[in-house]
Amino acid sequence: MAFDIEMIQKVYSNLAGRIEAARKAVGKPLTLTEKILYSHLWEGDATQAYKRGASYVDFAPDRVAMQDATAQMALLQFMQAGRPQVAVPSTVHCDHLIQAKVGAKEDLDHANTTNKEVYDFLSSVSNKYGIGFWKPGAGIIHQVVLENYAFPGGMMIGTDSHTPNAGGLGMIAIGVGGADACDVMAGFAWELKFPKLIGVKLTGKLSGWTAAKDVILKVAGILTVKGGTGAIVEYFGEGARSLSATGKATICNMGAEIGATTSIFGYDEKAEAYLRGTAREDIADLANQVKEHLTGDEEVYANPEQYFDQVIEINLSELEPHINGPFTPDLAWPLSKFATAVKEHNWPAKLDVGLIGSCTNSSYEDISRAASLAQQAVDKKLKVKSEYTVTPGSELVRYTVERDGFLNTFDQIGGVVLANACGPCIGQWARHTDDPTRPNSIITSFNRNFAKRNDGNPNTHAFVASPEIVTAFAIAGDLTFNPLTDTLINENGEAVKLDEPQGLEGPTRGYAVEDAGYQAPAEDGSKVQVLVDPQSSRLQLLDAFPAWEGTDLHGLRLLIKAKGKCTTDHISMAGPWLKFRGHLDNISNNMLIGAVNFFNDKTDNVKNQLTGEYGPVPATQRAYKAAGIGTVVVGDENYGEGSSREHAAMEPRHLGVRVILVKSFARIHETNLKKQGMLAITFADPADYNKVQEDDTIDVKGLTDFAPGKQLTVVLHHADGSQDSFQVNHTYNEQQIEWFKAGAALNIIRMKQQA
């Protein structure tokens, strides 16, 4: 039987009534997205229509999922909430802290030793508070959720930006920061600005070399990294119904790269087949009873322009394989034009490494199609020119593909199977390279390819494609190779051509596993002790952030004016810093070390206005904090795009930054800043960014009358005695203003629990 079946039964029993109430409130047919959102209102039945992109709405998610890197801070916060047990089904997945270095067994053994303190903490805190715990090696959070917890029509939040992966099974699944997760686990409503809706109509059917991954690579090229901000992307049409459930999950997963709140497909025969294939027949039976409510209304899909804010149409029969990159996931190249782009931009054509797997592309279908190409390399006597790695998404998939011989096939071409973990996708990769200063190229089936993301090397050009294209390129060792048209010379000196990849959506003999890696929580957690060593360098109990002092902010100094793209990787790097995710003070030593200083084009090098000297960003900020001086961080467009990591908001808050002033924010990061009591504001006129000077002292006025929709004023006092004053915008509602005044949302939760 499936996990939490009683909860799912309750969701389905309420669907019909709540959707009918929503139709009456909205006054028109509903998209699938609207059906799920309105059926998960905190208040119950809908009594009004909410304005897309404007109305803040309280929701009641069905469950929470956390990965080990973010779970540490989320659960350290939850421990302060004063509850004996989580209010909704919740899980922790140990996938981020395992470094890819040698191979699966060795890397997992090393992780269990080096991370024992953290794993013991997560295991014990899960045991105490009724949280399901997935041990190291069990798999990547999103694949494990898809196999065990995702269900059509449900609503979930997860402390990872790729939580939308579960949209492949018709679930509204949204990436959030740990403070949001803490709210829901503590039994409070979860707030979200009612999203806009982007409809993607898929016609035709995939064939040949084209894969589901190419759909989202194409969409990313159309919408860019911020085109989906504040919106949910809903896929529909005959083409959508032809895709496997795991293929749909791939598309939803990488929807995070367009800034989308989440992405979703409707329930259909492919979703039913996947549920039954993963031993969840009971959910499939329940879903079939309410399937009319698990897809959008017919009128919506017949005239999508009337019901979506934007509509995109893609013919799968005409879609080419795509390769996106380098350095950004929205730079999309059709395969037929990629070789020319490589030559024109002088990107390194020699391919050093091809990497498949990750949470985005590690399904049985993905592995089987890639393995069919690997088998061709063996049969056609082709020597694989590039290094090649395989990252299974879960122990269920790994065990099954090993049983079916695919891992042996990869071994025959020199492939290295890594642990069931995030590994190179998030920078947990001890890459072997002869010269780190040499410009080089890698290609992955991952989702994100920012500079230094995978291996910490700014000279690595990372490209993103389907597992099939990655495998073909690895065999050729050349980015200018086109497997649809080009031949390769084998070990006999013969010209041979790769045939189209072949694969199966699921195993014909069914999935199998010996130990999936799940640990159920204690029935009575009251006697479980959660111990945190005060001398630990990796875990640190949290202190409450101070409340707002009740005045405008005066005499703030500029810490850094960030230039260009500033993602959460720039603000709080992963890789070697992951080990400090449970220790706020120690991880704060990576704050903004990847951001480019506008005034000298250097990273981790800013001016200390107290001494006039230049030094690292964290050390400079600590000097300001020691002197009792607050600071301002100024940024560019889409500030904080990328991962959901709330450390990018908590570190500035901990070190005494008071204000983040940017041209625009990525959704999750803006929410994280608000939750931690930071002042997150945007230039009313983006050109005012240019007025900020290196030696400025800064005031923020209007806070004593802080109100929704009311602008604040920023005054820049320049070193020459002149000043500039301009208006800034904010998106705080009344509740979020209370978070700011209290010092953090958690401070309010704590007060409510103690009342």
Short mmCIF file of C-alpha atoms in Angstrom, two decimals, residues 114-451:
data_model
loop_
_atom_site.label_atom_id
_atom_site.label_comp_id
_atom_site.label_asym_id
_atom_site.label_seq_id
_atom_site.Cartn_x
_atom_site.Cartn_y
_atom_site.Cartn_z
CA THR A 114 32.54 12.15 7.06
CA ASN A 115 28.87 13.14 7.46
CA LYS A 116 28.00 10.82 10.35
CA GLU A 117 27.29 13.69 12.72
CA VAL A 118 24.84 15.29 10.29
CA TYR A 119 23.15 12.04 9.30
CA ASP A 120 22.74 11.10 12.96
CA PHE A 121 21.17 14.49 13.66
CA LEU A 122 18.75 14.22 10.73
CA SER A 123 17.87 10.64 11.62
CA SER A 124 17.20 11.47 15.26
CA VAL A 125 15.25 14.66 14.62
CA SER A 126 13.14 12.80 12.03
CA ASN A 127 12.59 9.98 14.51
CA LYS A 128 11.49 12.41 17.19
CA TYR A 129 9.08 14.51 15.16
CA GLY A 130 7.40 11.83 13.02
CA ILE A 131 9.30 12.43 9.80
CA GLY A 132 10.12 9.71 7.26
CA PHE A 133 13.87 9.38 6.77
CA TRP A 134 15.57 8.18 3.58
CA LYS A 135 19.13 7.11 4.30
CA PRO A 136 22.22 8.03 2.29
CA GLY A 137 22.24 6.00 -0.91
CA ALA A 138 18.44 5.72 -1.07
CA GLY A 139 18.34 8.22 -3.89
CA ILE A 140 17.79 11.80 -4.94
CA ILE A 141 14.84 13.47 -3.24
CA HIS A 142 12.83 14.20 -6.39
CA GLN A 143 13.12 10.73 -7.88
CA VAL A 144 12.27 9.12 -4.53
CA VAL A 145 9.28 11.44 -4.14
CA LEU A 146 8.08 10.59 -7.65
CA GLU A 147 8.34 6.86 -6.90
CA ASN A 148 6.73 6.98 -3.46
CA TYR A 149 4.85 10.17 -2.57
CA ALA A 150 3.71 12.16 -5.61
CA PHE A 151 0.03 11.73 -6.43
CA PRO A 152 -2.28 13.38 -8.98
CA GLY A 153 -4.15 16.39 -7.65
CA GLY A 154 -1.99 16.77 -4.56
CA MET A 155 -0.04 19.77 -3.32
CA MET A 156 3.45 19.58 -1.86
CA ILE A 157 6.21 21.98 -0.92
CA GLY A 158 9.85 20.95 -0.81
CA THR A 159 13.06 22.62 0.29
CA ASP A 160 14.70 22.31 -3.10
CA SER A 161 14.10 24.31 -6.26
CA HIS A 162 13.50 21.17 -8.35
CA THR A 163 10.57 19.99 -6.23
CA PRO A 164 8.34 20.61 -9.32
CA ASN A 165 9.59 17.23 -10.58
CA ALA A 166 6.43 15.75 -9.01
CA GLY A 167 4.36 17.69 -11.55
CA GLY A 168 5.01 14.77 -13.87
CA LEU A 169 2.39 12.88 -11.86
CA GLY A 170 -0.09 15.76 -11.81
CA MET A 171 0.92 17.29 -8.47
CA ILE A 172 1.38 20.97 -7.66
CA ALA A 173 4.86 20.73 -6.15
CA ILE A 174 6.68 23.93 -5.29
CA GLY A 175 10.22 24.65 -4.16
CA VAL A 176 10.51 26.78 -1.03
CA GLY A 177 12.92 27.78 1.69
CA GLY A 178 13.17 25.99 5.01
CA ALA A 179 11.14 28.64 6.84
CA ASP A 180 8.15 27.92 4.59
CA ALA A 181 8.55 24.21 5.29
CA CYS A 182 8.73 25.00 8.99
CA ASP A 183 5.42 26.88 8.78
CA VAL A 184 3.61 23.95 7.19
CA MET A 185 5.18 21.33 9.46
CA ALA A 186 4.13 23.49 12.41
CA GLY A 187 0.51 23.43 11.28
CA PHE A 188 0.25 26.91 9.81
CA ALA A 189 -0.96 28.07 6.42
CA TRP A 190 1.50 28.48 3.57
CA GLU A 191 1.29 31.76 1.70
CA LEU A 192 1.83 32.17 -2.05
CA LYS A 193 1.01 34.94 -4.46
CA PHE A 194 -1.62 33.42 -6.73
CA PRO A 195 0.39 32.55 -9.82
CA LYS A 196 -0.14 33.53 -13.41
CA LEU A 197 -0.71 30.65 -15.82
CA ILE A 198 1.34 29.72 -18.86
CA GLY A 199 -0.15 27.02 -21.06
CA VAL A 200 2.05 24.85 -23.24
CA LYS A 201 0.14 22.91 -25.86
CA LEU A 202 2.01 19.87 -27.10
CA THR A 203 0.97 18.30 -30.38
CA GLY A 204 2.45 15.40 -32.32
CA LYS A 205 4.68 12.72 -30.85
CA LEU A 206 8.38 12.32 -30.07
CA SER A 207 10.44 10.02 -32.23
CA GLY A 208 14.01 9.13 -33.06
CA TRP A 209 16.65 11.09 -31.18
CA THR A 210 14.25 13.58 -29.62
CA ALA A 211 13.37 13.13 -25.94
CA ALA A 212 11.15 14.74 -23.32
CA LYS A 213 14.19 16.74 -22.15
CA ASP A 214 14.15 18.57 -25.48
CA VAL A 215 10.71 20.00 -24.68
CA ILE A 216 11.95 21.91 -21.65
CA LEU A 217 15.21 22.85 -23.37
CA LYS A 218 13.07 24.41 -26.11
CA VAL A 219 10.76 26.11 -23.60
CA ALA A 220 13.76 27.51 -21.70
CA GLY A 221 15.00 29.07 -24.91
CA ILE A 222 11.59 30.68 -25.46
CA LEU A 223 10.90 31.95 -21.93
CA THR A 224 14.49 32.53 -20.65
CA VAL A 225 15.56 32.10 -17.02
CA LYS A 226 13.00 34.59 -15.74
CA GLY A 227 10.14 34.22 -18.24
CA GLY A 228 8.24 31.89 -15.98
CA THR A 229 8.66 33.92 -12.79
CA GLY A 230 5.42 34.13 -10.84
CA ALA A 231 3.72 31.59 -13.10
CA ILE A 232 2.77 27.93 -13.17
CA VAL A 233 3.31 26.18 -16.48
CA GLU A 234 0.57 23.73 -17.42
CA TYR A 235 1.22 21.28 -20.26
CA PHE A 236 -1.66 19.79 -22.22
CA GLY A 237 -2.64 18.33 -25.58
CA GLU A 238 -2.24 15.04 -27.40
CA GLY A 239 1.53 15.41 -27.26
CA ALA A 240 1.45 15.71 -23.50
CA ARG A 241 -0.58 12.52 -23.19
CA SER A 242 1.96 10.65 -25.33
CA LEU A 243 4.85 11.33 -22.93
CA SER A 244 5.83 8.91 -20.18
CA ALA A 245 5.25 10.00 -16.59
CA THR A 246 8.99 10.18 -15.98
CA GLY A 247 9.46 12.19 -19.18
CA LYS A 248 6.87 14.64 -17.89
CA ALA A 249 8.72 14.79 -14.57
CA THR A 250 11.91 15.74 -16.44
CA ILE A 251 10.10 18.65 -18.08
CA CYS A 252 8.59 19.82 -14.79
CA ASN A 253 11.91 19.42 -12.97
CA MET A 254 13.84 21.73 -15.27
CA GLY A 255 10.97 24.22 -15.30
CA ALA A 256 12.77 25.67 -12.28
CA GLU A 257 15.30 27.04 -14.79
CA ILE A 258 12.73 29.40 -16.29
CA GLY A 259 11.83 30.75 -12.86
CA ALA A 260 8.41 29.05 -12.89
CA THR A 261 6.65 28.53 -9.57
CA THR A 262 6.07 24.97 -10.76
CA SER A 263 4.97 22.99 -13.81
CA ILE A 264 2.29 20.33 -14.17
CA PHE A 265 0.72 17.72 -16.46
CA GLY A 266 -2.74 16.23 -16.10
CA TYR A 267 -3.50 12.69 -14.98
CA ASP A 268 -3.70 10.22 -17.86
CA GLU A 269 -2.97 6.62 -18.84
CA LYS A 270 0.80 7.17 -18.60
CA ALA A 271 0.48 8.45 -15.03
CA GLU A 272 -1.74 5.51 -14.14
CA ALA A 273 0.78 3.07 -15.60
CA TYR A 274 3.60 4.61 -13.57
CA LEU A 275 1.61 4.47 -10.35
CA ARG A 276 0.85 0.80 -10.93
CA GLY A 277 4.45 0.12 -11.96
CA THR A 278 5.71 1.57 -8.68
CA ALA A 279 3.32 -0.56 -6.57
CA ARG A 280 0.75 2.18 -5.96
CA GLU A 281 -2.28 0.49 -7.48
CA ASP A 282 -4.40 1.83 -4.64
CA ILE A 283 -3.66 5.43 -5.65
CA ALA A 284 -4.32 4.65 -9.32
CA ASP A 285 -7.69 3.15 -8.40
CA LEU A 286 -8.59 6.22 -6.34
CA ALA A 287 -7.39 8.62 -9.05
CA ASN A 288 -9.47 6.84 -11.68
CA GLN A 289 -12.59 7.53 -9.62
CA VAL A 290 -11.96 11.30 -9.76
CA LYS A 291 -9.98 11.58 -13.01
CA GLU A 292 -12.31 14.25 -14.44
CA HIS A 293 -11.01 16.54 -11.68
CA LEU A 294 -7.35 15.68 -12.35
CA THR A 295 -7.15 17.49 -15.66
CA GLY A 296 -8.27 20.87 -16.91
CA ASP A 297 -11.81 21.41 -18.15
CA GLU A 298 -12.39 20.62 -21.83
CA GLU A 299 -13.33 24.23 -22.60
CA VAL A 300 -9.93 25.38 -21.32
CA TYR A 301 -7.93 23.20 -23.66
CA ALA A 302 -10.25 23.90 -26.60
CA ASN A 303 -9.65 27.67 -26.28
CA PRO A 304 -6.49 28.02 -24.17
CA GLU A 305 -5.90 31.70 -25.04
CA GLN A 306 -9.04 32.56 -23.06
CA TYR A 307 -7.84 30.85 -19.88
CA PHE A 308 -4.03 31.19 -19.78
CA ASP A 309 -2.00 34.38 -19.56
CA GLN A 310 0.35 33.07 -22.24
CA VAL A 311 0.16 30.10 -24.57
CA ILE A 312 3.04 28.32 -26.29
CA GLU A 313 2.57 25.55 -28.84
CA ILE A 314 5.20 22.94 -29.65
CA ASN A 315 4.85 20.16 -32.22
CA LEU A 316 6.73 17.18 -30.85
CA SER A 317 6.87 15.59 -34.27
CA GLU A 318 8.94 18.54 -35.52
CA LEU A 319 10.99 19.15 -32.37
CA GLU A 320 14.76 18.76 -32.74
CA PRO A 321 17.12 17.57 -30.04
CA HIS A 322 18.50 20.62 -28.23
CA ILE A 323 21.68 21.50 -26.38
CA ASN A 324 21.56 24.44 -23.96
CA GLY A 325 24.47 26.48 -22.69
CA PRO A 326 27.12 27.24 -21.78
CA PHE A 327 26.88 29.10 -18.44
CA THR A 328 23.09 29.50 -18.53
CA PRO A 329 20.31 26.95 -19.01
CA ASP A 330 18.26 29.11 -21.39
CA LEU A 331 20.80 29.48 -24.22
CA ALA A 332 19.07 26.95 -26.47
CA TRP A 333 20.58 25.45 -29.61
CA PRO A 334 18.85 23.00 -31.94
CA LEU A 335 21.23 20.14 -32.69
CA SER A 336 21.39 21.12 -36.37
CA LYS A 337 22.82 24.52 -35.43
CA PHE A 338 24.96 23.55 -32.45
CA ALA A 339 28.17 22.63 -34.25
CA THR A 340 28.19 26.01 -35.99
CA ALA A 341 27.60 27.75 -32.65
CA VAL A 342 30.53 25.87 -31.08
CA LYS A 343 32.84 27.01 -33.86
CA GLU A 344 31.58 30.60 -34.01
CA HIS A 345 31.89 31.13 -30.26
CA ASN A 346 35.18 29.27 -30.05
CA TRP A 347 33.89 26.98 -27.32
CA PRO A 348 36.15 23.99 -26.68
CA ALA A 349 34.94 21.37 -29.16
CA LYS A 350 36.77 18.51 -27.47
CA LEU A 351 34.42 16.98 -24.93
CA ASP A 352 36.12 16.05 -21.67
CA VAL A 353 33.22 14.44 -19.79
CA GLY A 354 29.66 13.34 -20.46
CA LEU A 355 27.46 12.90 -17.40
CA ILE A 356 23.97 11.37 -17.34
CA GLY A 357 21.47 10.89 -14.55
CA SER A 358 20.61 13.29 -11.68
CA CYS A 359 17.11 14.09 -10.44
CA THR A 360 16.25 15.37 -13.91
CA ASN A 361 17.05 12.38 -16.07
CA SER A 362 17.59 9.14 -14.18
CA SER A 363 14.46 7.18 -14.94
CA TYR A 364 14.42 3.63 -16.26
CA GLU A 365 13.50 5.08 -19.65
CA ASP A 366 16.46 7.48 -19.61
CA ILE A 367 18.95 4.80 -18.57
CA SER A 368 17.65 2.24 -21.05
CA ARG A 369 17.84 4.64 -24.00
CA ALA A 370 21.36 5.73 -23.07
CA ALA A 371 22.37 2.10 -22.59
CA SER A 372 21.15 1.26 -26.08
CA LEU A 373 23.72 3.71 -27.45
CA ALA A 374 26.43 2.37 -25.16
CA GLN A 375 25.65 -1.12 -26.48
CA GLN A 376 26.02 0.17 -30.04
CA ALA A 377 29.47 1.52 -29.16
CA VAL A 378 30.41 -1.98 -27.99
CA ASP A 379 28.87 -3.75 -30.97
CA LYS A 380 30.25 -1.35 -33.56
CA LYS A 381 33.70 -1.33 -31.95
CA LEU A 382 33.70 2.36 -31.19
CA LYS A 383 36.17 3.58 -28.60
CA VAL A 384 34.48 6.10 -26.31
CA LYS A 385 36.49 9.32 -26.46
CA SER A 386 35.24 11.11 -23.32
CA GLU A 387 34.94 10.24 -19.67
CA TYR A 388 31.42 9.08 -18.91
CA THR A 389 29.52 8.92 -15.63
CA VAL A 390 26.09 7.62 -14.65
CA THR A 391 24.18 8.89 -11.61
CA PRO A 392 21.12 6.75 -10.79
CA GLY A 393 18.24 8.66 -9.26
CA SER A 394 17.24 6.10 -6.70
CA GLU A 395 18.15 2.68 -5.36
CA LEU A 396 14.95 1.36 -6.93
CA VAL A 397 16.12 2.44 -10.39
CA ARG A 398 19.76 1.49 -9.77
CA TYR A 399 18.94 -2.03 -8.59
CA THR A 400 16.54 -2.58 -11.48
CA VAL A 401 18.85 -1.32 -14.24
CA GLU A 402 21.68 -3.39 -12.79
CA ARG A 403 19.43 -6.46 -12.83
CA ASP A 404 18.54 -5.75 -16.45
CA GLY A 405 22.20 -5.46 -17.50
CA PHE A 406 22.41 -1.77 -18.29
CA LEU A 407 25.09 -0.97 -15.73
CA ASN A 408 27.24 -3.74 -17.16
CA THR A 409 26.83 -2.15 -20.59
CA PHE A 410 28.04 1.19 -19.28
CA ASP A 411 30.97 -0.56 -17.63
CA GLN A 412 31.97 -2.01 -21.00
CA ILE A 413 32.43 1.49 -22.46
CA GLY A 414 34.38 2.71 -19.42
CA GLY A 415 31.46 4.37 -17.70
CA VAL A 416 31.63 5.03 -13.96
CA VAL A 417 28.46 4.51 -11.94
CA LEU A 418 28.23 7.04 -9.12
CA ALA A 419 26.20 6.92 -5.93
CA ASN A 420 22.44 7.49 -5.95
CA ALA A 421 22.93 11.13 -5.06
CA CYS A 422 23.16 14.62 -6.52
CA GLY A 423 26.94 14.55 -6.94
CA PRO A 424 28.28 16.55 -9.91
CA CYS A 425 24.92 18.22 -10.54
CA ILE A 426 25.33 20.40 -7.44
CA GLY A 427 29.12 20.68 -7.37
CA GLN A 428 29.73 17.57 -5.25
CA TRP A 429 32.30 16.35 -7.73
CA ALA A 430 35.99 15.77 -7.07
CA ARG A 431 36.75 16.08 -10.75
CA HIS A 432 40.01 14.70 -12.08
CA THR A 433 41.53 17.23 -14.49
CA ASP A 434 45.01 17.68 -15.88
CA ASP A 435 44.85 21.48 -15.98
CA PRO A 436 42.08 23.44 -14.22
CA THR A 437 43.09 26.63 -16.06
CA ARG A 438 42.40 25.09 -19.47
CA PRO A 439 39.08 26.00 -21.09
CA ASN A 440 37.16 22.72 -21.36
CA SER A 441 33.71 21.38 -22.14
CA ILE A 442 31.41 18.95 -20.38
CA ILE A 443 27.86 17.96 -21.27
CA THR A 444 25.27 16.69 -18.80
CA SER A 445 21.66 15.60 -18.62
CA PHE A 446 21.31 17.75 -15.49
CA ASN A 447 19.19 20.90 -15.17
CA ARG A 448 21.51 23.75 -14.29
CA ASN A 449 24.83 24.86 -15.75
CA PHE A 450 25.91 28.15 -14.21
CA ALA A 451 29.63 28.91 -14.26
#
